[in-house]
Amino acid sequence: MSKNDGIKINGGQVSVGAMAAGDHATATNVSAVSTDSLANARAEMARLLELLRAQPELPDQSVAMAELAEHELGKEEPDKGSVLRLLDLIASGAKSIASIGSAVTAVQQAVTAIL
């Protein structure tokens, strides 16, 4: 039997950002964030914050979490996971308000698309 240091795939489909095989192999996945897309995510986040601040019946934590998410999106390289976790928490706290749910979804989609 021969030694195989490569990657062998039979059937199906594989989608990867980076792949390496063999001794001392390395793979690096580099992706650039479009400034237009990031600007869109930030605009959607600002809209969500505006909606949250206009709802006095929501707990203050909802606005605070949105402000944290907005701060994270303001970074040069935002942490997608942090933003999405905060958005999930905001959405769970505002289930009964359709406009906020829609705004959260818009931000989530924008963040998912760019990061």
PDB file of C-alpha atoms in Angstrom:
ATOM      1  CA  MET A   1       0.000   0.000   0.000  1.00  0.00           C
ATOM      2  CA  SER A   2       1.372   3.418  -0.926  1.00  0.00           C
ATOM      3  CA  LYS A   3       1.626   6.432   1.350  1.00  0.00           C
ATOM      4  CA  ASN A   4      -0.785   9.262   0.517  1.00  0.00           C
ATOM      5  CA  ASP A   5      -0.023  12.725   1.897  1.00  0.00           C
ATOM      6  CA  GLY A   6      -2.600  14.439  -0.289  1.00  0.00           C
ATOM      7  CA  ILE A   7      -6.298  15.043  -0.159  1.00  0.00           C
ATOM      8  CA  LYS A   8      -8.568  12.527  -1.829  1.00  0.00           C
ATOM      9  CA  ILE A   9     -12.246  13.255  -2.299  1.00  0.00           C
ATOM     10  CA  ASN A  10     -14.633  10.782  -3.858  1.00  0.00           C
ATOM     11  CA  GLY A  11     -17.985  12.100  -4.986  1.00  0.00           C
ATOM     12  CA  GLY A  12     -19.903  14.899  -3.379  1.00  0.00           C
ATOM     13  CA  GLN A  13     -18.886  18.474  -3.167  1.00  0.00           C
ATOM     14  CA  VAL A  14     -16.304  20.339  -1.124  1.00  0.00           C
ATOM     15  CA  SER A  15     -16.269  24.053  -0.498  1.00  0.00           C
ATOM     16  CA  VAL A  16     -13.377  25.413   1.530  1.00  0.00           C
ATOM     17  CA  GLY A  17     -11.637  28.711   1.975  1.00  0.00           C
ATOM     18  CA  ALA A  18      -8.199  27.135   2.377  1.00  0.00           C
ATOM     19  CA  MET A  19      -6.940  23.548   2.403  1.00  0.00           C
ATOM     20  CA  ALA A  20      -3.525  21.988   2.875  1.00  0.00           C
ATOM     21  CA  ALA A  21      -2.195  18.447   3.128  1.00  0.00           C
ATOM     22  CA  GLY A  22       1.103  16.740   3.730  1.00  0.00           C
ATOM     23  CA  ASP A  23       4.078  17.311   5.969  1.00  0.00           C
ATOM     24  CA  HIS A  24       4.397  20.880   7.218  1.00  0.00           C
ATOM     25  CA  ALA A  25       1.542  22.054   4.983  1.00  0.00           C
ATOM     26  CA  THR A  26      -0.192  25.316   5.805  1.00  0.00           C
ATOM     27  CA  ALA A  27      -3.220  27.066   4.403  1.00  0.00           C
ATOM     28  CA  THR A  28      -4.345  30.613   4.931  1.00  0.00           C
ATOM     29  CA  ASN A  29      -7.695  32.022   3.986  1.00  0.00           C
ATOM     30  CA  VAL A  30      -7.644  35.771   3.415  1.00  0.00           C
ATOM     31  CA  SER A  31     -10.816  37.642   2.666  1.00  0.00           C
ATOM     32  CA  ALA A  32     -11.304  41.327   2.168  1.00  0.00           C
ATOM     33  CA  VAL A  33     -14.325  43.143   3.519  1.00  0.00           C
ATOM     34  CA  SER A  34     -15.990  45.437   1.034  1.00  0.00           C
ATOM     35  CA  THR A  35     -16.219  48.925   2.497  1.00  0.00           C
ATOM     36  CA  ASP A  36     -19.574  49.395   0.732  1.00  0.00           C
ATOM     37  CA  SER A  37     -20.964  46.255   2.373  1.00  0.00           C
ATOM     38  CA  LEU A  38     -19.569  47.211   5.750  1.00  0.00           C
ATOM     39  CA  ALA A  39     -21.106  50.662   5.358  1.00  0.00           C
ATOM     40  CA  ASN A  40     -24.434  48.974   4.611  1.00  0.00           C
ATOM     41  CA  ALA A  41     -24.176  46.836   7.759  1.00  0.00           C
ATOM     42  CA  ARG A  42     -23.372  49.923   9.807  1.00  0.00           C
ATOM     43  CA  ALA A  43     -26.337  51.795   8.312  1.00  0.00           C
ATOM     44  CA  GLU A  44     -28.675  48.896   9.122  1.00  0.00           C
ATOM     45  CA  MET A  45     -27.271  48.827  12.665  1.00  0.00           C
ATOM     46  CA  ALA A  46     -27.919  52.562  13.076  1.00  0.00           C
ATOM     47  CA  ARG A  47     -31.501  52.018  11.899  1.00  0.00           C
ATOM     48  CA  LEU A  48     -31.962  49.205  14.418  1.00  0.00           C
ATOM     49  CA  LEU A  49     -30.619  51.371  17.237  1.00  0.00           C
ATOM     50  CA  GLU A  50     -33.013  54.150  16.267  1.00  0.00           C
ATOM     51  CA  LEU A  51     -35.950  51.719  16.388  1.00  0.00           C
ATOM     52  CA  LEU A  52     -34.855  50.315  19.749  1.00  0.00           C
ATOM     53  CA  ARG A  53     -34.517  53.748  21.307  1.00  0.00           C
ATOM     54  CA  ALA A  54     -38.050  54.600  20.134  1.00  0.00           C
ATOM     55  CA  GLN A  55     -39.525  51.651  22.099  1.00  0.00           C
ATOM     56  CA  PRO A  56     -39.784  52.652  25.771  1.00  0.00           C
ATOM     57  CA  GLU A  57     -41.218  49.261  26.770  1.00  0.00           C
ATOM     58  CA  LEU A  58     -38.015  47.440  25.840  1.00  0.00           C
ATOM     59  CA  PRO A  59     -35.468  46.766  28.563  1.00  0.00           C
ATOM     60  CA  ASP A  60     -32.450  49.047  28.632  1.00  0.00           C
ATOM     61  CA  GLN A  61     -30.281  45.991  27.963  1.00  0.00           C
ATOM     62  CA  SER A  62     -31.624  45.817  24.397  1.00  0.00           C
ATOM     63  CA  VAL A  63     -30.280  49.278  23.616  1.00  0.00           C
ATOM     64  CA  ALA A  64     -27.027  48.542  25.461  1.00  0.00           C
ATOM     65  CA  MET A  65     -26.478  45.323  23.451  1.00  0.00           C
ATOM     66  CA  ALA A  66     -27.234  47.168  20.213  1.00  0.00           C
ATOM     67  CA  GLU A  67     -24.720  49.853  21.164  1.00  0.00           C
ATOM     68  CA  LEU A  68     -22.112  47.139  21.773  1.00  0.00           C
ATOM     69  CA  ALA A  69     -22.887  45.608  18.364  1.00  0.00           C
ATOM     70  CA  GLU A  70     -22.648  49.033  16.737  1.00  0.00           C
ATOM     71  CA  HIS A  71     -19.289  49.614  18.439  1.00  0.00           C
ATOM     72  CA  GLU A  72     -18.018  46.254  17.173  1.00  0.00           C
ATOM     73  CA  LEU A  73     -19.190  47.053  13.623  1.00  0.00           C
ATOM     74  CA  GLY A  74     -17.328  50.352  13.870  1.00  0.00           C
ATOM     75  CA  LYS A  75     -14.004  48.531  14.130  1.00  0.00           C
ATOM     76  CA  GLU A  76     -11.757  48.108  11.111  1.00  0.00           C
ATOM     77  CA  GLU A  77     -12.164  44.318  11.375  1.00  0.00           C
ATOM     78  CA  PRO A  78     -15.393  43.589  13.283  1.00  0.00           C
ATOM     79  CA  ASP A  79     -15.904  40.225  14.975  1.00  0.00           C
ATOM     80  CA  LYS A  80     -18.821  38.635  13.115  1.00  0.00           C
ATOM     81  CA  GLY A  81     -19.583  36.153  15.904  1.00  0.00           C
ATOM     82  CA  SER A  82     -19.835  38.851  18.552  1.00  0.00           C
ATOM     83  CA  VAL A  83     -22.159  40.986  16.439  1.00  0.00           C
ATOM     84  CA  LEU A  84     -24.409  38.051  15.530  1.00  0.00           C
ATOM     85  CA  ARG A  85     -24.622  36.852  19.161  1.00  0.00           C
ATOM     86  CA  LEU A  86     -25.653  40.332  20.292  1.00  0.00           C
ATOM     87  CA  LEU A  87     -28.238  40.530  17.521  1.00  0.00           C
ATOM     88  CA  ASP A  88     -29.686  37.157  18.588  1.00  0.00           C
ATOM     89  CA  LEU A  89     -30.047  38.451  22.143  1.00  0.00           C
ATOM     90  CA  ILE A  90     -31.721  41.645  20.933  1.00  0.00           C
ATOM     91  CA  ALA A  91     -34.123  39.667  18.750  1.00  0.00           C
ATOM     92  CA  SER A  92     -35.088  37.333  21.601  1.00  0.00           C
ATOM     93  CA  GLY A  93     -35.850  40.309  23.839  1.00  0.00           C
ATOM     94  CA  ALA A  94     -38.013  42.053  21.241  1.00  0.00           C
ATOM     95  CA  LYS A  95     -39.981  39.159  19.725  1.00  0.00           C
ATOM     96  CA  SER A  96     -43.304  40.938  19.941  1.00  0.00           C
ATOM     97  CA  ILE A  97     -42.223  44.008  17.962  1.00  0.00           C
ATOM     98  CA  ALA A  98     -42.222  43.163  14.247  1.00  0.00           C
ATOM     99  CA  SER A  99     -40.304  46.234  13.093  1.00  0.00           C
ATOM    100  CA  ILE A 100     -37.420  45.404  15.424  1.00  0.00           C
ATOM    101  CA  GLY A 101     -37.393  41.775  14.333  1.00  0.00           C
ATOM    102  CA  SER A 102     -37.177  42.893  10.707  1.00  0.00           C
ATOM    103  CA  ALA A 103     -34.406  45.361  11.518  1.00  0.00           C
ATOM    104  CA  VAL A 104     -32.427  42.707  13.390  1.00  0.00           C
ATOM    105  CA  THR A 105     -32.786  40.361  10.421  1.00  0.00           C
ATOM    106  CA  ALA A 106     -31.554  43.075   8.048  1.00  0.00           C
ATOM    107  CA  VAL A 107     -28.434  43.655  10.147  1.00  0.00           C
ATOM    108  CA  GLN A 108     -27.810  39.903  10.506  1.00  0.00           C
ATOM    109  CA  GLN A 109     -28.008  39.418   6.745  1.00  0.00           C
ATOM    110  CA  ALA A 110     -25.692  42.362   6.084  1.00  0.00           C
ATOM    111  CA  VAL A 111     -23.142  41.112   8.629  1.00  0.00           C
ATOM    112  CA  THR A 112     -23.304  37.534   7.387  1.00  0.00           C
ATOM    113  CA  ALA A 113     -22.742  38.684   3.810  1.00  0.00           C
ATOM    114  CA  ILE A 114     -19.581  40.657   4.525  1.00  0.00           C
ATOM    115  CA  LEU A 115     -17.728  38.908   7.289  1.00  0.00           C
TER     116      LEU A 115
END
